[in-house]
Short mmCIF file of C-alpha atoms in Angstrom, two decimals:
data_model
loop_
_atom_site.label_atom_id
_atom_site.label_comp_id
_atom_site.label_asym_id
_atom_site.label_seq_id
_atom_site.Cartn_x
_atom_site.Cartn_y
_atom_site.Cartn_z
CA MET S 1 67.20 163.15 97.74
CA TRP S 2 67.37 160.67 94.84
CA ASN S 3 64.24 162.21 93.28
CA LYS S 4 65.89 165.63 93.42
CA VAL S 5 68.94 164.27 91.60
CA LEU S 6 66.73 162.69 88.92
CA ASP S 7 64.77 165.91 88.52
CA TRP S 8 68.00 167.91 88.22
CA PHE S 9 69.02 165.77 85.24
CA GLY S 10 65.52 165.85 83.76
CA PHE S 11 64.40 162.32 84.57
CA GLY S 12 62.04 163.20 87.38
CA SER S 13 58.36 164.07 87.05
CA ARG S 14 58.35 167.61 85.79
CA GLY S 15 55.52 167.69 83.27
CA HIS S 16 51.83 168.10 84.08
CA SER S 17 49.07 167.72 81.58
CA HIS S 18 46.12 170.06 81.82
CA ASP S 19 43.93 168.06 79.49
CA PRO S 20 41.22 165.91 81.07
CA HIS S 21 42.17 163.06 78.75
CA GLY S 22 45.80 163.25 79.79
CA HIS S 23 46.83 164.81 76.51
CA ASP S 24 49.19 167.73 76.09
CA HIS S 25 47.57 170.31 73.82
CA HIS S 26 50.69 172.30 73.21
CA GLY S 27 51.68 170.29 70.21
CA PRO S 28 54.13 167.52 69.46
CA HIS S 29 57.82 168.06 69.56
CA GLY S 30 60.68 166.00 68.28
CA HIS S 31 63.57 167.80 69.91
CA THR S 32 67.02 166.50 69.11
CA HIS S 33 70.09 167.61 70.99
CA GLY S 34 71.99 170.16 68.93
CA VAL S 35 68.92 171.28 66.94
CA ILE S 36 66.50 174.06 67.88
CA ASP S 37 62.99 172.64 67.88
CA ALA S 38 60.59 174.60 65.67
CA THR S 39 57.85 174.66 68.30
CA ILE S 40 60.04 176.90 70.49
CA ALA S 41 59.80 179.56 67.78
CA THR S 42 56.04 179.93 68.16
CA THR S 43 56.26 182.50 70.98
CA ASP S 44 58.28 185.68 71.47
CA ARG S 45 59.30 184.41 74.90
CA GLY S 46 60.73 181.24 73.34
CA ILE S 47 62.75 183.25 70.81
CA TRP S 48 63.97 185.51 73.61
CA ALA S 49 65.19 182.45 75.55
CA ILE S 50 67.08 181.10 72.54
CA LYS S 51 68.76 184.48 71.90
CA TRP S 52 70.03 184.81 75.47
CA SER S 53 71.11 181.16 75.53
CA PHE S 54 73.22 181.92 72.47
CA VAL S 55 74.80 184.96 74.15
CA ILE S 56 75.66 183.03 77.33
CA LEU S 57 77.18 180.06 75.51
CA ALA S 58 79.05 182.31 73.08
CA ALA S 59 80.55 184.32 75.98
CA THR S 60 81.50 181.07 77.75
CA ALA S 61 83.21 179.72 74.63
CA ALA S 62 85.06 183.02 74.09
CA MET S 63 86.57 182.89 77.59
CA GLN S 64 87.54 179.26 77.10
CA ILE S 65 89.30 180.00 73.79
CA VAL S 66 91.70 182.35 75.60
CA VAL S 67 92.65 179.61 78.08
CA VAL S 68 93.04 177.07 75.24
CA ALA S 69 95.61 179.38 73.65
CA ILE S 70 97.71 179.76 76.82
CA SER S 71 97.37 176.20 78.24
CA GLY S 72 97.47 174.02 75.13
CA SER S 73 94.73 171.73 76.53
CA VAL S 74 93.01 169.61 73.89
CA ALA S 75 90.32 168.65 76.41
CA LEU S 76 89.38 172.30 76.81
CA LEU S 77 89.58 172.75 73.03
CA ALA S 78 87.04 169.96 72.56
CA ASP S 79 84.77 171.40 75.26
CA THR S 80 85.00 174.85 73.67
CA ILE S 81 83.98 173.37 70.31
CA HIS S 82 81.14 171.58 72.10
CA ASN S 83 79.82 174.86 73.53
CA VAL S 84 80.24 176.65 70.19
CA ALA S 85 78.28 173.84 68.51
CA ASP S 86 75.38 174.28 70.93
CA ALA S 87 75.42 178.05 70.55
CA THR S 88 75.46 178.06 66.75
CA THR S 89 72.29 175.94 66.49
CA ALA S 90 70.40 179.21 67.01
CA ILE S 91 71.87 180.72 63.84
CA PRO S 92 69.62 178.86 61.34
CA LEU S 93 66.59 179.97 63.36
CA TRP S 94 67.76 183.61 63.23
CA ILE S 95 68.38 183.39 59.48
CA ALA S 96 64.93 181.91 58.95
CA PHE S 97 63.26 184.70 60.90
CA VAL S 98 65.06 187.36 58.87
CA LEU S 99 64.19 185.80 55.50
CA ALA S 100 60.70 184.59 56.47
CA ARG S 101 59.59 188.23 56.66
CA ARG S 102 59.99 188.53 52.91
CA LYS S 103 56.75 188.13 51.03
CA PRO S 104 56.26 185.14 48.69
CA THR S 105 57.01 185.80 45.03
CA LYS S 106 55.98 184.14 41.78
CA THR S 107 59.22 182.15 41.96
CA PHE S 108 59.20 181.37 45.70
CA THR S 109 55.47 180.96 46.22
CA TYR S 110 55.92 179.50 49.73
CA GLY S 111 58.45 182.11 50.81
CA LEU S 112 62.01 181.35 51.90
CA GLY S 113 61.40 179.11 54.91
CA ARG S 114 63.61 176.38 53.42
CA VAL S 115 66.66 178.60 53.98
CA GLU S 116 66.63 177.42 57.59
CA ASP S 117 67.27 173.84 56.41
CA LEU S 118 70.13 174.99 54.17
CA ALA S 119 71.68 176.95 57.05
CA GLY S 120 71.25 173.89 59.26
CA ILE S 121 73.28 171.75 56.83
CA ILE S 122 76.05 174.38 56.81
CA ILE S 123 76.14 174.44 60.61
CA VAL S 124 76.31 170.63 60.74
CA MET S 125 79.28 170.68 58.35
CA ILE S 126 81.05 173.30 60.48
CA ILE S 127 80.51 171.26 63.66
CA LEU S 128 81.69 168.09 61.87
CA PHE S 129 84.88 169.85 60.74
CA SER S 130 85.45 171.15 64.28
CA ALA S 131 84.95 167.65 65.73
CA LEU S 132 87.50 166.24 63.29
CA VAL S 133 89.98 168.94 64.34
CA ALA S 134 89.40 168.22 68.03
CA GLY S 135 89.74 164.46 67.47
CA TYR S 136 92.95 164.90 65.46
CA GLN S 137 94.47 167.14 68.13
CA ALA S 138 93.59 164.68 70.91
CA ILE S 139 95.03 161.67 69.04
CA ASN S 140 98.15 163.64 68.07
CA ARG S 141 98.65 164.65 71.71
CA LEU S 142 98.43 161.00 72.77
CA ILE S 143 101.12 160.08 70.23
CA ASN S 144 103.24 163.19 70.78
CA PRO S 145 102.70 164.34 74.39
CA GLU S 146 103.21 168.00 75.19
CA PRO S 147 103.26 169.66 78.59
CA ILE S 148 100.07 171.35 79.80
CA SER S 149 100.59 174.71 81.47
CA HIS S 150 98.49 177.07 83.55
CA LEU S 151 96.54 174.27 85.23
CA GLY S 152 94.84 176.75 87.51
CA TRP S 153 93.45 178.66 84.55
CA LEU S 154 92.49 175.36 82.93
CA ILE S 155 90.47 174.33 85.97
CA ALA S 156 88.87 177.78 86.08
CA ALA S 157 87.91 177.50 82.39
CA GLY S 158 86.28 174.12 83.02
CA VAL S 159 84.32 175.56 85.90
CA ILE S 160 83.28 178.53 83.74
CA GLY S 161 82.05 176.09 81.10
CA PHE S 162 79.99 174.27 83.72
CA ILE S 163 78.54 177.51 85.09
CA GLY S 164 77.70 178.77 81.59
CA ASN S 165 75.85 175.56 80.69
CA GLU S 166 74.08 175.47 84.05
CA ALA S 167 72.97 179.11 83.60
CA VAL S 168 71.54 178.22 80.19
CA ALA S 169 69.88 175.14 81.66
CA VAL S 170 68.17 177.06 84.47
CA PHE S 171 67.14 179.82 82.07
CA ARG S 172 65.66 177.50 79.44
CA ILE S 173 63.87 175.29 81.95
CA ARG S 174 62.33 178.29 83.71
CA VAL S 175 61.14 179.93 80.48
CA GLY S 176 60.02 176.55 79.12
CA ARG S 177 57.80 176.03 82.14
CA GLU S 178 56.43 179.58 81.80
CA ILE S 179 55.32 179.01 78.19
CA ASN S 180 54.66 175.29 78.74
CA SER S 181 57.17 174.29 76.07
CA ALA S 182 58.32 170.69 76.53
CA ALA S 183 60.94 171.22 73.80
CA LEU S 184 62.55 174.18 75.58
CA ILE S 185 62.52 172.31 78.89
CA ALA S 186 64.25 169.36 77.21
CA ASP S 187 66.79 171.80 75.74
CA GLY S 188 67.50 173.02 79.27
CA PHE S 189 68.17 169.54 80.64
CA HIS S 190 70.46 168.84 77.67
CA ALA S 191 72.45 171.98 78.54
CA ARG S 192 72.67 170.73 82.14
CA ALA S 193 74.12 167.43 80.96
CA ASP S 194 76.58 169.36 78.75
CA GLY S 195 77.90 171.05 81.86
CA LEU S 196 79.29 167.70 82.95
CA THR S 197 81.63 167.68 79.92
CA SER S 198 83.12 170.91 81.22
CA LEU S 199 83.67 169.28 84.59
CA ALA S 200 85.46 166.49 82.72
CA VAL S 201 88.01 169.15 81.68
CA VAL S 202 88.54 169.88 85.38
CA ALA S 203 89.04 166.15 86.01
CA GLY S 204 91.61 166.01 83.20
CA ALA S 205 93.50 168.99 84.63
CA ILE S 206 93.58 167.35 88.04
CA GLY S 207 94.90 164.16 86.40
CA VAL S 208 97.72 166.14 84.76
CA TRP S 209 98.52 167.81 88.11
CA LEU S 210 98.73 164.35 89.72
CA GLY S 211 101.25 163.23 87.12
CA PHE S 212 99.10 161.68 84.37
CA PRO S 213 99.61 163.95 81.32
CA ILE S 214 97.58 161.65 79.04
CA ALA S 215 94.48 162.46 81.11
CA ASP S 216 94.00 165.67 79.09
CA PRO S 217 93.94 164.10 75.59
CA ILE S 218 91.82 161.18 76.86
CA VAL S 219 89.20 163.65 78.12
CA GLY S 220 89.50 165.48 74.79
CA LEU S 221 88.69 162.26 72.93
CA LEU S 222 85.67 161.56 75.14
CA ILE S 223 84.29 165.04 74.51
CA THR S 224 84.95 164.64 70.78
CA VAL S 225 82.77 161.53 70.81
CA ALA S 226 80.00 163.65 72.36
CA ILE S 227 80.42 166.23 69.59
CA PHE S 228 80.10 163.51 66.94
CA GLY S 229 76.85 162.55 68.66
CA ILE S 230 75.60 166.11 68.12
CA VAL S 231 76.67 165.94 64.46
CA TRP S 232 74.76 162.69 63.90
CA GLN S 233 71.57 163.84 65.61
CA SER S 234 71.65 167.28 63.98
CA ALA S 235 72.27 165.88 60.49
CA ARG S 236 69.45 163.36 60.89
CA SER S 237 67.03 166.05 62.04
CA VAL S 238 67.93 168.56 59.30
CA LEU S 239 67.86 165.97 56.51
CA THR S 240 64.52 164.63 57.74
CA ARG S 241 63.02 168.11 57.44
CA MET S 242 64.61 168.71 54.04
CA LEU S 243 62.93 165.49 52.82
CA ASP S 244 59.56 166.68 54.18
CA GLY S 245 59.71 164.34 57.17
CA VAL S 246 57.86 165.19 60.37
CA GLU S 247 57.75 163.77 63.87
CA PRO S 248 55.23 160.87 64.08
CA GLY S 249 53.54 162.68 66.96
CA ILE S 250 52.30 165.35 64.55
CA VAL S 251 50.13 162.86 62.66
CA ASP S 252 48.83 161.54 65.99
CA GLU S 253 48.00 165.11 66.99
CA ILE S 254 46.06 165.68 63.75
CA GLU S 255 43.96 162.57 64.36
CA HIS S 256 43.44 163.57 67.98
CA ALA S 257 42.21 167.03 66.90
CA ALA S 258 39.75 165.42 64.45
CA ALA S 259 38.35 163.29 67.28
CA HIS S 260 37.22 166.52 68.99
CA VAL S 261 35.02 167.56 66.01
CA LYS S 262 31.51 166.16 65.85
CA GLY S 263 30.48 165.03 62.37
CA ILE S 264 33.86 163.68 61.26
CA GLU S 265 33.59 159.94 60.78
CA LYS S 266 37.17 159.20 59.77
CA VAL S 267 40.51 160.78 58.86
CA THR S 268 41.55 159.07 55.62
CA GLU S 269 44.76 161.01 55.04
CA ALA S 270 46.96 163.25 57.18
CA LYS S 271 50.00 164.97 55.67
CA ALA S 272 52.35 167.54 57.15
CA ARG S 273 55.56 169.25 56.15
CA TRP S 274 57.87 171.85 57.69
CA LEU S 275 58.70 175.06 55.87
CA GLY S 276 61.32 176.55 58.14
CA HIS S 277 59.80 176.80 61.62
CA LYS S 278 56.22 176.72 60.33
CA LEU S 279 54.12 173.62 59.74
CA HIS S 280 51.75 173.04 56.80
CA VAL S 281 49.06 170.38 57.22
CA ASP S 282 46.75 168.71 54.67
CA VAL S 283 43.92 166.54 56.03
CA ALA S 284 41.28 164.48 54.20
CA VAL S 285 38.20 163.52 56.21
CA VAL S 286 34.96 161.63 55.73
CA ILE S 287 31.83 163.24 57.15
CA ASP S 288 28.24 162.11 57.55
CA GLU S 289 26.71 161.89 54.06
CA SER S 290 23.43 163.40 55.24
CA VAL S 291 25.14 166.66 56.23
CA LEU S 292 24.37 169.69 54.05
CA LEU S 293 27.12 171.61 52.28
CA ALA S 294 26.89 174.61 54.64
CA GLU S 295 27.17 172.35 57.69
CA ALA S 296 30.09 170.46 56.09
CA ASN S 297 31.93 173.77 55.69
CA LEU S 298 31.34 174.51 59.38
CA ILE S 299 32.76 171.10 60.29
CA THR S 300 35.94 171.73 58.31
CA SER S 301 36.26 175.16 59.95
CA ARG S 302 35.93 173.57 63.39
CA LEU S 303 38.64 171.06 62.52
CA GLN S 304 40.95 173.86 61.38
CA GLY S 305 40.37 175.60 64.71
CA GLU S 306 41.19 172.41 66.62
CA LEU S 307 44.37 171.90 64.58
CA PHE S 308 45.61 175.41 65.35
CA ALA S 309 44.80 174.86 69.04
CA HIS S 310 46.67 171.54 69.16
CA ILE S 311 49.74 172.45 67.07
CA PRO S 312 51.29 175.84 67.97
CA ALA S 313 53.77 175.77 65.05
CA LEU S 314 50.94 175.36 62.51
CA ALA S 315 50.84 178.00 59.77
CA VAL S 316 48.44 176.51 57.18
CA ALA S 317 45.74 173.86 57.65
CA THR S 318 43.98 172.53 54.54
CA VAL S 319 40.96 170.28 55.18
CA ARG S 320 39.39 168.28 52.35
CA ILE S 321 36.15 166.29 52.42
CA VAL S 322 36.37 162.98 50.58
CA ALA S 323 33.84 160.25 49.85
CA PRO S 324 33.97 157.11 51.99
CA GLU S 325 35.75 154.11 50.52
CA PRO S 326 33.38 151.78 48.65
CA GLN S 327 32.20 148.74 50.59
CA GLY S 328 32.37 145.16 49.29
CA HIS S 329 32.91 144.40 45.60
CA HIS S 330 30.88 147.23 44.12
CA HIS S 331 32.60 149.54 41.63
CA ALA S 332 30.29 152.49 41.21
CA PRO S 333 30.24 154.87 38.24
CA ASP S 334 31.28 158.44 38.81
CA PRO S 335 28.52 160.46 40.52
CA PHE S 336 26.36 162.95 38.60
CA ARG S 337 26.51 166.53 39.90
CA VAL S 338 22.99 167.94 39.92
CA ASN S 339 22.70 171.63 39.12
CA GLY S 340 19.09 172.41 38.22
CA LYS S 341 16.47 175.04 38.98
CA LEU S 342 14.67 172.80 41.48
CA ALA S 343 17.66 171.17 43.18
CA GLN S 344 21.43 171.06 43.50
CA GLY S 345 23.44 168.13 44.84
CA ILE S 346 24.97 164.76 43.91
CA LEU S 347 23.34 161.64 42.46
CA GLU S 348 25.29 158.38 42.79
CA ILE S 349 24.97 154.60 43.07
CA VAL S 350 26.01 153.42 46.53
CA ASP S 351 26.20 150.20 48.53
CA THR S 352 23.75 150.01 51.44
CA ALA S 353 22.79 147.31 53.90
CA ASP S 354 19.95 146.37 51.51
CA GLY S 355 22.13 146.37 48.39
CA GLU S 356 22.92 148.92 45.67
CA ARG S 357 20.69 151.98 45.52
CA PHE S 358 20.41 155.36 43.79
CA ARG S 359 21.10 158.09 46.32
CA LEU S 360 20.50 161.82 45.84
CA ARG S 361 22.06 164.24 48.32
CA VAL S 362 20.75 167.77 47.83
CA SER S 363 22.27 170.92 49.25
CA ARG S 364 19.39 173.10 47.94
CA HIS S 365 15.93 172.17 46.73
CA ALA S 366 12.55 173.71 45.96
CA GLU S 367 9.60 173.27 48.29
CA GLY S 368 7.71 169.99 47.78
CA LEU S 369 10.40 168.40 45.62
CA SER S 370 9.82 164.99 44.04
CA ALA S 371 12.59 163.10 42.25
CA ALA S 372 12.94 160.00 40.10
CA VAL S 373 15.52 158.41 37.79
CA ALA S 374 14.47 157.26 34.31
CA ILE S 375 17.03 154.91 32.70
CA LYS S 376 16.88 154.35 28.95
CA ARG S 377 17.05 150.61 28.23
CA ASP S 378 16.54 148.68 24.97
CA ALA S 379 13.26 147.34 26.33
CA GLY S 380 12.04 150.77 27.47
CA PHE S 381 12.48 153.01 30.51
CA GLU S 382 13.57 151.70 33.91
CA GLN S 383 11.98 153.94 36.58
CA HIS S 384 13.27 154.51 40.13
CA ALA S 385 11.45 156.89 42.47
CA LEU S 386 13.67 158.62 45.03
CA VAL S 387 12.09 159.09 48.45
CA PRO S 388 13.39 160.83 51.62
CA VAL S 389 15.33 158.63 54.03
CA ALA S 390 13.94 158.83 57.59
CA GLY S 391 12.01 161.98 56.65
CA ASN S 392 15.17 163.85 55.58
CA HIS S 393 14.28 165.78 52.39
CA HIS S 394 17.97 166.42 51.68
CA PHE S 395 18.72 162.69 51.52
CA LEU S 396 16.67 160.75 48.90
CA GLN S 397 17.13 157.11 47.93
CA SER S 398 15.60 154.49 45.61
CA ALA S 399 13.79 151.46 47.01
CA GLU S 400 15.38 149.05 44.50
CA ALA S 401 18.76 148.55 42.89
CA PRO S 402 19.36 149.73 39.30
CA ALA S 403 19.71 146.83 36.89
CA GLU S 404 23.09 145.78 35.57
CA PRO S 405 25.04 146.95 33.73
CA HIS S 406 25.60 150.32 35.39
CA GLU S 407 26.36 151.96 32.07
CA PHE S 408 23.44 153.86 30.60
CA ASP S 409 21.87 157.12 29.47
CA ALA S 410 19.28 158.44 31.91
CA GLU S 411 17.36 161.46 33.15
CA LEU S 412 16.84 162.80 36.62
CA VAL S 413 13.23 163.96 36.77
CA LEU S 414 12.60 166.76 39.28
CA SER S 415 9.22 168.33 39.97
CA ASN S 416 7.07 170.13 42.52
CA ALA S 417 3.53 171.55 42.50
CA SER S 418 4.28 174.29 39.97
CA GLU S 419 7.05 173.10 37.61
CA SER S 420 9.29 170.23 36.57
CA GLU S 421 12.61 169.63 34.78
CA ARG S 422 14.51 166.71 33.30
CA LEU S 423 18.30 166.63 33.67
CA ALA S 424 20.02 164.23 31.26
CA PHE S 425 23.12 162.38 32.42
CA LYS S 426 25.25 159.35 31.55
CA MET S 427 26.80 156.75 33.85
CA LEU S 428 29.76 154.63 32.79
CA GLU S 429 31.31 151.56 34.43
CA PRO S 430 34.87 152.14 35.71
CA ALA S 431 37.60 150.83 33.40
CA GLY S 432 38.02 147.08 33.71
CA HIS S 433 34.58 146.49 35.29
CA HIS S 434 32.28 146.23 32.28
CA HIS S 435 29.65 143.50 32.28
#
């Protein structure tokens, strides 16, 4: 029995992960009461649920407004404002969908997704004004009591408010479970809790009937406090998005997606930002240095696929490959990009377990390629042959470290059985690290 009560309020065990690692692959959500979570907008079914929730709550509030006018109850006024506040959170989403269909322009290159944030701020201001009105009316009624009439209608309006919120709760929870949306399910349980504020109106009416007229304004004040809670949470959520803030779970989800892709050694940077109800992600990763360019492109494509699978609200995923951070105290010169007839790739000085070495990574090379570095020194040429590492002809390395300083003119000598070429290059010490 107790478990059923907990489940009714949303505290029971209602979620089931289908991932073998115990991870929900339907994306992170940072739902806040009073704000439509963007992940709900990723399916037509989710949008349909939000539309009908708006209709039900709007109809409930409309019926309550009539009773407010004839009864003079400030408790019912506060509850009506509460229901209107919940219903109007769908308006920014609707505005965003209308404007998001417009194509980007040279002025608005990302489209008009930010309009949703602007609409959200306007809605928060409207709810704040309504809460101030409700609070003023409740306090004024405590100071200057007025008789409450039509108690029967007042009780009926409270019950209607409860039924309307419960209908929305059942509807959202059912659809949320159909589309496996944790955010929509949470929205449903919030609506269920909101129904209790409507029952508080009934309690206030009963208190008035029993001879305690201040019961109505006291209930009105309590509901006003709940509305201020919505204002605070909504403002925090909208302002966070306007300042390019995201839920911390999104970054965790990006790193989790990268863990599914073979060849990625590390995620060095993960950025995300909301544009309306769509998410844009920028990820920098380190991959195995021996991987060829074509294979590296496949790895980034696989990561993009994993990101779209993990984050339903994702619209754009940019993946960048970056060099690993230098080890120890070494400050290497900028690498030399090789673009010759016999080979293409990158030549650099790197730290290895045996010390500093020349390393040539080639993405394309001629058959039977041989490579060497000839450094011009005052005393003559310093020669370093580059040989394949572990038999990998796309990964060549010198057996000895280049002499200090690492600032010199040099040539990369490439040859095979039929031809040869010499590619001149210069290496400079980074600023502040000259010997």
